[in-house]
Amino acid sequence: MSGKHRYIWLGVMLILCAVSIGAGTYLWQQNSRSAVNTKVKSAKTVTKAVRRDRGKSKEELLAMTLDRVATTTEGQPLEQELTNDKFIGSALIIKHGKVVFNNGVGDADTTTHRRNGPTTLFQIGSIQKAVTAVALAQLAASGKLSLDDPVGKYLTGIKTGDQVTLRMMVAMRSGFSLRKYQPTVMDDANIIQWSIANLTYLPQDNYAYQAVNYVLLAGVIEKVAGRSYEQQVKNNIFDRLNLKHTGFLPAMLTDPERAITYTGPAANPYQTAIGEPAVWYNRELGTGNVYTSTGDLYRLLRGIDTGKVLPLSTLKTLRNRNDGVYNAGIYNHADFYSTNGVVAGQMASTAISHDGQNAVILLSNYNSHALNLHDLAVHLFSELG
C-alpha cells in the first residue's frame, strides 16, 4: 500500500472513531437524562401518593390495605393459634386500627394447589341476616314501613300475621318455624308462598332461632320495594359500599377465586370436596346465600356501623341490646359485637369492636366438627387488647 493510501485509510479510521465516540457520548447523555427523568417521575409519583393519602382518614387508609397480604410481628402469634386450631380458610385481624394479619391458611382448591388469601371467596351463611335487617330498616328510615307493623300487612296467609310484628321477626321472637325444608328450586315469590304454607307456630315473644323469619322478611322487602331482594340489597348496600368481592349465589360457584369446601379428619382435611345442590342456596333467600371475602366483609359491617347505608339512629333501634342476645343478625355486647354463619360446610365468624379498631374476620372452607369458629374469633379478639 502506498504512503498516500495509508494516510487516506488512517484518516477514515480516525473519522469513524470520532463518530463512534460522539454517538456513544450522545447515547450516554440520553440514557442519563432518561434515568434522571425516571427518578424524578418516581419521586413525583411517591409525593403525589403521600399527598393523596395525607387527606384520608385512618379508616380510609385501613380500607386500602384490606385486600393485601400482610403478616406482622404482632400477628404471628395469632397466625400460630389459627394453625394450632387446624383452621383452614382466610383471616383478617385488625389491632388498634392496623392490619396485623391478612392472609389465608391452607388451600382454596387442593387439586390446583391454589391457596386461600385475602380475596378468596367464601359463603357467609347467616351473617346475611344482618344485611337483611339493614335492608328492612332502610325502608323504615324512608317511611315506607314501620318495624312495628304486623307482618300480615304485607304478606297474606300467616295465621298470626296480625299479631307478629316485623321487629319480632328481626329478633327471632315470632314463634315461626318450618315443618320441613324446601324440596325444589323456586323463584322468590314461590319460596315465600311455600314457606308460609309450611309454617308452624310456636309461642310468641320467646326467642327461637329460625331462619324462616328472614326468608319472610325478604318477602316483605320485595313487596315494599317493588323489586327483587337481591337487586334491593345490591343497589342500596353492596354498591354503596363499593364491595368488589361480594355477591349472591350461584355466581360464586364459577368464580376463579372461589374456595371449595372440604371435609375430613384433621390428619386429612381435604379428604372429600363438598358439592352444593342448587336447592341448598336457593332456599336461603334473605338468610344465607351471599358470598364475600374477608376484606369486603369488614367493609360491609363497618359500613353499616358508621352510617354509610343506614342512619345511626335507625341502626340503634335494631341493636337495642348489649347483653349478647341475638338481634338483627348480630350478637351485641357492651364493647363489641359478633356474627356467625354456617352453610354448605363453609363457616364464617366475626368479632368487631364498636369503633372498628379491633376486629377478627374468619372465613373457612373446612367443614370441621372439632372447631367452633365463633368461639375462636371471640377468643382471638380478646387477645387484641
CSV table of C-alpha atoms in Angstrom, one decimal:
chain,number,residue,atom,x,y,z
A,1,MET,CA,0.0,0.0,0.0
A,2,SER,CA,1.4,3.4,-1.0
A,3,GLY,CA,2.0,6.1,1.6
A,4,LYS,CA,-0.7,8.1,0.1
A,5,HIS,CA,-3.3,5.4,0.5
A,6,ARG,CA,-2.0,4.7,4.0
A,7,TYR,CA,-2.8,8.2,5.0
A,8,ILE,CA,-6.3,8.1,3.5
A,9,TRP,CA,-7.2,4.9,5.5
A,10,LEU,CA,-5.8,6.4,8.6
A,11,GLY,CA,-7.9,9.5,8.1
A,12,VAL,CA,-11.0,7.3,7.5
A,13,MET,CA,-10.3,5.3,10.7
A,14,LEU,CA,-9.9,8.5,12.7
A,15,ILE,CA,-13.2,9.8,11.4
A,16,LEU,CA,-15.0,6.6,12.3
A,17,CYS,CA,-13.6,6.6,15.8
A,18,ALA,CA,-14.6,10.2,16.3
A,19,VAL,CA,-18.2,9.4,15.1
A,20,SER,CA,-18.3,6.3,17.4
A,21,ILE,CA,-17.1,8.3,20.4
A,22,GLY,CA,-19.6,11.1,19.6
A,23,ALA,CA,-22.5,8.7,19.2
A,24,GLY,CA,-21.6,6.9,22.4
A,25,THR,CA,-21.4,10.1,24.3
A,26,TYR,CA,-24.8,11.2,22.9
A,27,LEU,CA,-26.4,7.9,23.9
A,28,TRP,CA,-24.8,8.0,27.4
A,29,GLN,CA,-26.2,11.5,27.9
A,30,GLN,CA,-29.7,10.5,26.7
A,31,ASN,CA,-29.7,7.4,29.0
A,32,SER,CA,-28.5,9.5,31.9
A,33,ARG,CA,-31.2,12.1,31.2
A,34,SER,CA,-33.8,9.3,30.9
A,35,ALA,CA,-32.7,7.8,34.2
A,36,VAL,CA,-32.9,11.2,35.9
A,37,ASN,CA,-36.3,11.8,34.4
A,38,THR,CA,-37.5,8.3,35.6
A,39,LYS,CA,-36.2,9.1,39.1
A,40,VAL,CA,-37.9,12.5,39.1
A,41,LYS,CA,-41.2,10.9,37.8
A,42,SER,CA,-41.0,8.2,40.5
A,43,ALA,CA,-40.3,10.8,43.2
A,44,LYS,CA,-43.2,12.9,41.9
A,45,THR,CA,-45.5,9.8,41.9
A,46,VAL,CA,-44.5,9.0,45.5
A,47,THR,CA,-45.0,12.6,46.5
A,48,LYS,CA,-48.4,12.6,44.9
A,49,ALA,CA,-49.3,9.4,46.7
A,50,VAL,CA,-48.2,10.8,50.0
A,51,ARG,CA,-50.2,14.0,49.4
A,52,ARG,CA,-53.2,11.9,48.3
A,53,ASP,CA,-53.1,9.7,51.4
A,54,ARG,CA,-52.4,12.6,53.7
A,55,GLY,CA,-56.0,13.8,53.5
A,56,LYS,CA,-57.5,10.4,54.1
A,57,SER,CA,-58.9,9.3,57.5
A,58,LYS,CA,-57.4,6.4,59.4
A,59,GLU,CA,-60.5,4.3,58.4
A,60,GLU,CA,-59.9,5.1,54.7
A,61,LEU,CA,-56.2,4.2,54.9
A,62,LEU,CA,-57.1,1.0,56.6
A,63,ALA,CA,-59.6,0.2,53.9
A,64,MET,CA,-56.9,0.5,51.3
A,65,THR,CA,-55.0,-2.4,52.9
A,66,LEU,CA,-57.8,-4.9,53.3
A,67,ASP,CA,-57.1,-6.8,50.0
A,68,ARG,CA,-53.3,-7.1,50.5
A,69,VAL,CA,-51.4,-10.0,52.1
A,70,ALA,CA,-50.0,-8.9,55.5
A,71,THR,CA,-48.2,-10.7,58.2
A,72,THR,CA,-46.6,-8.7,61.0
A,73,THR,CA,-44.7,-9.5,64.2
A,74,GLU,CA,-47.8,-8.8,66.2
A,75,GLY,CA,-49.9,-11.0,64.0
A,76,GLN,CA,-47.5,-14.0,64.1
A,77,PRO,CA,-48.7,-15.4,67.4
A,78,LEU,CA,-52.3,-15.1,66.2
A,79,GLU,CA,-51.5,-16.9,63.0
A,80,GLN,CA,-49.9,-19.7,65.0
A,81,GLU,CA,-53.1,-20.1,67.0
A,82,LEU,CA,-55.0,-20.4,63.8
A,83,THR,CA,-52.6,-23.2,62.7
A,84,ASN,CA,-52.8,-24.9,66.0
A,85,ASP,CA,-56.6,-25.0,65.9
A,86,LYS,CA,-56.5,-26.6,62.4
A,87,PHE,CA,-58.1,-23.6,60.9
A,88,ILE,CA,-58.3,-23.6,57.1
A,89,GLY,CA,-59.6,-20.5,55.3
A,90,SER,CA,-58.8,-16.8,55.2
A,91,ALA,CA,-58.3,-14.5,58.2
A,92,LEU,CA,-58.2,-10.7,58.6
A,93,ILE,CA,-57.1,-9.4,62.0
A,94,ILE,CA,-57.0,-5.7,62.9
A,95,LYS,CA,-55.4,-4.4,66.0
A,96,HIS,CA,-55.7,-0.8,67.1
A,97,GLY,CA,-56.7,0.3,63.6
A,98,LYS,CA,-53.9,-1.5,61.7
A,99,VAL,CA,-53.9,-4.9,59.9
A,100,VAL,CA,-51.7,-7.3,61.8
A,101,PHE,CA,-52.6,-10.4,59.8
A,102,ASN,CA,-54.4,-10.7,56.4
A,103,ASN,CA,-53.8,-14.0,54.7
A,104,GLY,CA,-55.0,-17.5,54.1
A,105,VAL,CA,-54.3,-20.8,55.8
A,106,GLY,CA,-54.5,-23.9,53.7
A,107,ASP,CA,-55.9,-24.5,50.2
A,108,ALA,CA,-58.9,-22.9,48.5
A,109,ASP,CA,-58.5,-25.6,45.9
A,110,THR,CA,-56.3,-28.6,46.7
A,111,THR,CA,-56.5,-30.0,43.2
A,112,THR,CA,-54.7,-27.0,41.7
A,113,HIS,CA,-52.8,-26.1,45.0
A,114,ARG,CA,-54.4,-22.7,45.0
A,115,ARG,CA,-54.0,-21.2,48.4
A,116,ASN,CA,-56.6,-19.2,50.5
A,117,GLY,CA,-55.9,-15.5,50.6
A,118,PRO,CA,-57.4,-12.0,51.2
A,119,THR,CA,-59.5,-12.1,48.0
A,120,THR,CA,-60.7,-15.7,48.2
A,121,LEU,CA,-64.5,-16.0,48.2
A,122,PHE,CA,-66.5,-17.8,50.9
A,123,GLN,CA,-70.2,-18.1,51.8
A,124,ILE,CA,-71.1,-16.2,54.9
A,125,GLY,CA,-74.3,-18.1,55.8
A,126,SER,CA,-76.4,-16.5,58.5
A,127,ILE,CA,-74.3,-13.3,58.6
A,128,GLN,CA,-76.5,-12.3,55.7
A,129,LYS,CA,-79.3,-11.8,58.2
A,130,ALA,CA,-77.6,-8.7,59.4
A,131,VAL,CA,-77.8,-7.4,55.8
A,132,THR,CA,-81.5,-8.3,55.5
A,133,ALA,CA,-82.2,-6.5,58.8
A,134,VAL,CA,-80.5,-3.4,57.4
A,135,ALA,CA,-82.3,-3.6,54.1
A,136,LEU,CA,-85.6,-3.7,56.0
A,137,ALA,CA,-84.6,-0.8,58.3
A,138,GLN,CA,-83.7,1.3,55.2
A,139,LEU,CA,-87.3,1.1,54.1
A,140,ALA,CA,-88.4,2.1,57.7
A,141,ALA,CA,-86.0,5.0,57.6
A,142,SER,CA,-87.5,6.2,54.3
A,143,GLY,CA,-91.0,6.0,55.8
A,144,LYS,CA,-92.2,3.1,53.6
A,145,LEU,CA,-92.9,0.8,56.5
A,146,SER,CA,-92.5,0.6,60.3
A,147,LEU,CA,-90.7,-2.1,62.2
A,148,ASP,CA,-93.8,-2.3,64.4
A,149,ASP,CA,-96.1,-3.1,61.5
A,150,PRO,CA,-97.7,-6.6,61.7
A,151,VAL,CA,-96.3,-8.9,59.0
A,152,GLY,CA,-99.8,-9.6,57.8
A,153,LYS,CA,-99.9,-6.0,56.4
A,154,TYR,CA,-97.5,-7.2,53.7
A,155,LEU,CA,-97.8,-11.0,53.5
A,156,THR,CA,-101.1,-12.9,53.4
A,157,GLY,CA,-101.8,-16.4,54.7
A,158,ILE,CA,-99.9,-16.2,58.0
A,159,LYS,CA,-102.2,-17.3,60.8
A,160,THR,CA,-100.7,-14.9,63.4
A,161,GLY,CA,-99.9,-12.2,60.8
A,162,ASP,CA,-101.9,-9.6,62.7
A,163,GLN,CA,-100.1,-10.2,65.9
A,164,VAL,CA,-96.4,-10.7,64.9
A,165,THR,CA,-94.5,-7.5,64.0
A,166,LEU,CA,-91.5,-7.1,61.8
A,167,ARG,CA,-89.5,-6.2,64.8
A,168,MET,CA,-90.4,-9.5,66.5
A,169,MET,CA,-89.2,-11.4,63.4
A,170,VAL,CA,-85.9,-9.5,63.3
A,171,ALA,CA,-85.3,-10.6,66.9
A,172,MET,CA,-86.4,-14.2,66.2
A,173,ARG,CA,-89.4,-13.8,68.6
A,174,SER,CA,-92.2,-14.5,66.2
A,175,GLY,CA,-92.9,-18.1,67.0
A,176,PHE,CA,-92.5,-19.1,63.4
A,177,SER,CA,-90.6,-22.2,62.3
A,178,LEU,CA,-90.7,-24.5,59.2
A,179,ARG,CA,-92.0,-28.1,59.4
A,180,LYS,CA,-89.6,-29.2,56.6
A,181,TYR,CA,-87.0,-28.0,54.1
A,182,GLN,CA,-88.0,-26.5,50.8
A,183,PRO,CA,-87.6,-29.5,48.4
A,184,THR,CA,-87.0,-27.9,45.0
A,185,VAL,CA,-85.7,-24.8,43.3
A,186,MET,CA,-88.3,-22.0,43.1
A,187,ASP,CA,-88.5,-18.3,42.3
A,188,ASP,CA,-88.7,-15.8,45.1
A,189,ALA,CA,-92.5,-15.5,45.1
A,190,ASN,CA,-93.0,-19.2,45.3
A,191,ILE,CA,-90.3,-19.5,48.1
A,192,ILE,CA,-92.3,-17.0,50.1
A,193,GLN,CA,-95.6,-18.8,49.5
A,194,TRP,CA,-94.2,-22.2,50.1
A,195,SER,CA,-92.7,-21.0,53.4
A,196,ILE,CA,-96.0,-19.5,54.6
A,197,ALA,CA,-97.8,-22.8,53.7
A,198,ASN,CA,-95.3,-24.8,55.7
A,199,LEU,CA,-95.1,-22.6,58.8
A,200,THR,CA,-95.6,-24.0,62.3
A,201,TYR,CA,-96.5,-21.7,65.1
A,202,LEU,CA,-94.7,-21.7,68.5
A,203,PRO,CA,-95.4,-19.3,71.4
A,204,GLN,CA,-94.6,-15.7,70.5
A,205,ASP,CA,-92.1,-13.4,72.3
A,206,ASN,CA,-89.9,-16.4,73.2
A,207,TYR,CA,-86.5,-16.3,71.5
A,208,ALA,CA,-86.1,-19.2,69.0
A,209,TYR,CA,-83.6,-19.0,66.2
A,210,GLN,CA,-85.5,-19.8,63.0
A,211,ALA,CA,-84.2,-18.8,59.6
A,212,VAL,CA,-87.7,-18.6,58.1
A,213,ASN,CA,-88.2,-15.3,59.8
A,214,TYR,CA,-85.6,-13.7,57.5
A,215,VAL,CA,-87.0,-15.6,54.4
A,216,LEU,CA,-90.3,-13.9,55.1
A,217,LEU,CA,-88.6,-10.5,55.8
A,218,ALA,CA,-87.0,-10.8,52.3
A,219,GLY,CA,-90.6,-11.2,51.0
A,220,VAL,CA,-91.7,-8.0,52.8
A,221,ILE,CA,-88.7,-6.1,51.4
A,222,GLU,CA,-89.7,-7.2,47.9
A,223,LYS,CA,-93.3,-6.3,48.4
A,224,VAL,CA,-92.5,-2.8,49.7
A,225,ALA,CA,-89.5,-2.0,47.4
A,226,GLY,CA,-91.2,-3.3,44.3
A,227,ARG,CA,-88.2,-5.2,43.1
A,228,SER,CA,-86.2,-8.3,44.0
A,229,TYR,CA,-84.5,-8.7,47.3
A,230,GLU,CA,-81.2,-9.3,45.5
A,231,GLN,CA,-81.5,-6.1,43.5
A,232,GLN,CA,-82.6,-4.0,46.5
A,233,VAL,CA,-79.6,-5.2,48.6
A,234,LYS,CA,-77.1,-4.9,45.7
A,235,ASN,CA,-78.1,-1.3,44.8
A,236,ASN,CA,-78.7,0.0,48.4
A,237,ILE,CA,-75.9,-1.7,50.3
A,238,PHE,CA,-73.3,-3.6,48.3
A,239,ASP,CA,-72.9,-0.9,45.6
A,240,ARG,CA,-72.9,2.0,48.1
A,241,LEU,CA,-70.1,0.4,49.9
A,242,ASN,CA,-68.2,-0.4,46.7
A,243,LEU,CA,-67.9,-4.1,47.5
A,244,LYS,CA,-66.0,-5.7,44.7
A,245,HIS,CA,-65.8,-9.3,46.1
A,246,THR,CA,-69.4,-9.7,47.2
A,247,GLY,CA,-72.5,-11.1,45.6
A,248,PHE,CA,-75.2,-13.8,45.6
A,249,LEU,CA,-75.0,-17.4,44.7
A,250,PRO,CA,-74.8,-19.1,42.3
A,251,ALA,CA,-72.3,-16.5,40.8
A,252,MET,CA,-69.6,-17.6,43.3
A,253,LEU,CA,-69.7,-21.2,42.0
A,254,THR,CA,-68.0,-20.3,38.7
A,255,ASP,CA,-65.6,-17.6,40.1
A,256,PRO,CA,-61.9,-18.5,39.9
A,257,GLU,CA,-61.4,-17.0,43.5
A,258,ARG,CA,-64.0,-19.4,45.0
A,259,ALA,CA,-63.0,-21.5,48.0
A,260,ILE,CA,-64.0,-25.2,47.5
A,261,THR,CA,-65.5,-26.8,50.7
A,262,TYR,CA,-63.7,-29.8,52.1
A,263,THR,CA,-64.3,-32.2,54.9
A,264,GLY,CA,-62.2,-34.9,56.5
A,265,PRO,CA,-60.3,-35.8,59.7
A,266,ALA,CA,-57.7,-33.3,61.0
A,267,ALA,CA,-54.9,-35.6,59.5
A,268,ASN,CA,-56.5,-35.4,56.1
A,269,PRO,CA,-58.8,-32.3,55.9
A,270,TYR,CA,-59.0,-32.3,52.1
A,271,GLN,CA,-60.3,-35.9,52.0
A,272,THR,CA,-63.6,-35.0,50.4
A,273,ALA,CA,-64.9,-32.0,48.4
A,274,ILE,CA,-68.4,-31.0,49.2
A,275,GLY,CA,-70.7,-30.0,46.4
A,276,GLU,CA,-73.7,-27.8,46.7
A,277,PRO,CA,-77.1,-28.6,45.0
A,278,ALA,CA,-78.9,-25.6,43.7
A,279,VAL,CA,-81.8,-26.0,46.2
A,280,TRP,CA,-79.4,-25.5,49.1
A,281,TYR,CA,-78.6,-21.9,48.3
A,282,ASN,CA,-82.0,-21.2,46.6
A,283,ARG,CA,-83.9,-21.8,49.8
A,284,GLU,CA,-81.6,-19.4,51.7
A,285,LEU,CA,-83.4,-16.3,50.4
A,286,GLY,CA,-82.6,-13.4,52.7
A,287,THR,CA,-80.8,-15.7,55.2
A,288,GLY,CA,-77.8,-17.4,53.7
A,289,ASN,CA,-76.9,-17.1,50.0
A,290,VAL,CA,-74.3,-14.3,50.0
A,291,TYR,CA,-70.6,-14.7,49.4
A,292,THR,CA,-67.7,-12.4,50.1
A,293,SER,CA,-64.0,-12.0,51.0
A,294,THR,CA,-62.6,-11.2,54.5
A,295,GLY,CA,-61.8,-7.6,53.5
A,296,ASP,CA,-65.3,-7.0,51.9
A,297,LEU,CA,-67.0,-8.5,55.0
A,298,TYR,CA,-65.2,-6.0,57.2
A,299,ARG,CA,-66.1,-3.2,54.8
A,300,LEU,CA,-69.7,-4.3,54.8
A,301,LEU,CA,-70.0,-4.5,58.6
A,302,ARG,CA,-68.2,-1.2,59.2
A,303,GLY,CA,-70.2,0.5,56.5
A,304,ILE,CA,-73.3,-0.5,58.4
A,305,ASP,CA,-71.7,0.5,61.8
A,306,THR,CA,-70.7,4.0,60.6
A,307,GLY,CA,-74.0,5.1,59.0
A,308,LYS,CA,-73.0,4.8,55.3
A,309,VAL,CA,-76.1,2.8,54.4
A,310,LEU,CA,-78.5,3.5,57.3
A,311,PRO,CA,-78.9,6.4,59.7
A,312,LEU,CA,-77.3,5.6,63.0
A,313,SER,CA,-80.4,6.5,64.9
A,314,THR,CA,-82.3,3.8,62.9
A,315,LEU,CA,-79.4,1.3,63.4
A,316,LYS,CA,-79.7,1.9,67.2
A,317,THR,CA,-83.3,0.7,67.2
A,318,LEU,CA,-82.1,-2.6,65.6
A,319,ARG,CA,-79.3,-3.1,68.0
A,320,ASN,CA,-81.1,-2.2,71.2
A,321,ARG,CA,-79.5,-4.9,73.3
A,322,ASN,CA,-75.9,-5.2,74.6
A,323,ASP,CA,-76.2,-8.5,76.6
A,324,GLY,CA,-75.0,-10.8,73.8
A,325,VAL,CA,-78.5,-11.9,72.9
A,326,TYR,CA,-79.2,-12.3,69.2
A,327,ASN,CA,-80.9,-9.4,67.4
A,328,ALA,CA,-80.9,-8.2,63.8
A,329,GLY,CA,-78.2,-10.7,62.7
A,330,ILE,CA,-75.7,-10.0,65.4
A,331,TYR,CA,-74.8,-10.8,69.0
A,332,ASN,CA,-74.3,-7.4,70.6
A,333,HIS,CA,-72.1,-7.0,73.7
A,334,ALA,CA,-71.0,-3.9,75.7
A,335,ASP,CA,-67.7,-3.4,73.9
A,336,PHE,CA,-68.0,-5.5,70.7
A,337,TYR,CA,-70.4,-7.5,68.6
A,338,SER,CA,-70.0,-10.8,66.8
A,339,THR,CA,-71.6,-12.6,63.9
A,340,ASN,CA,-71.7,-16.3,62.9
A,341,GLY,CA,-72.8,-18.3,59.9
A,342,VAL,CA,-72.6,-21.9,58.6
A,343,VAL,CA,-73.9,-23.1,55.2
A,344,ALA,CA,-73.0,-25.9,52.9
A,345,GLY,CA,-70.0,-26.8,55.0
A,346,GLN,CA,-68.5,-23.3,55.0
A,347,MET,CA,-68.2,-21.3,58.2
A,348,ALA,CA,-67.9,-17.5,58.9
A,349,SER,CA,-67.4,-15.7,62.1
A,350,THR,CA,-66.5,-12.2,63.1
A,351,ALA,CA,-65.8,-10.2,66.3
A,352,ILE,CA,-65.5,-6.4,65.9
A,353,SER,CA,-65.2,-3.6,68.5
A,354,HIS,CA,-67.9,-0.9,68.2
A,355,ASP,CA,-65.3,1.6,67.0
A,356,GLY,CA,-63.9,-0.9,64.4
A,357,GLN,CA,-60.3,-0.5,65.7
A,358,ASN,CA,-60.1,-4.2,66.7
A,359,ALA,CA,-61.5,-6.9,64.5
A,360,VAL,CA,-61.3,-10.6,63.7
A,361,ILE,CA,-62.8,-11.9,60.4
A,362,LEU,CA,-62.6,-15.6,59.9
A,363,LEU,CA,-63.9,-17.4,56.8
A,364,SER,CA,-63.4,-21.2,56.5
A,365,ASN,CA,-63.8,-23.8,53.7
A,366,TYR,CA,-63.1,-26.7,56.0
A,367,ASN,CA,-66.2,-28.4,57.4
A,368,SER,CA,-64.6,-29.3,60.8
A,369,HIS,CA,-66.8,-30.7,63.5
A,370,ALA,CA,-64.0,-30.2,66.0
A,371,LEU,CA,-63.6,-26.4,65.6
A,372,ASN,CA,-66.1,-23.8,66.9
A,373,LEU,CA,-65.2,-20.9,64.6
A,374,HIS,CA,-67.3,-18.4,66.6
A,375,ASP,CA,-65.5,-19.2,69.8
A,376,LEU,CA,-62.1,-18.9,68.0
A,377,ALA,CA,-63.0,-15.5,66.6
A,378,VAL,CA,-64.1,-14.2,70.0
A,379,HIS,CA,-61.0,-15.7,71.7
A,380,LEU,CA,-58.6,-14.1,69.2
A,381,PHE,CA,-60.5,-10.8,69.6
A,382,SER,CA,-60.0,-10.9,73.4
A,383,GLU,CA,-56.2,-11.1,72.8
A,384,LEU,CA,-56.1,-7.8,70.8
A,385,GLY,CA,-56.2,-5.7,73.9
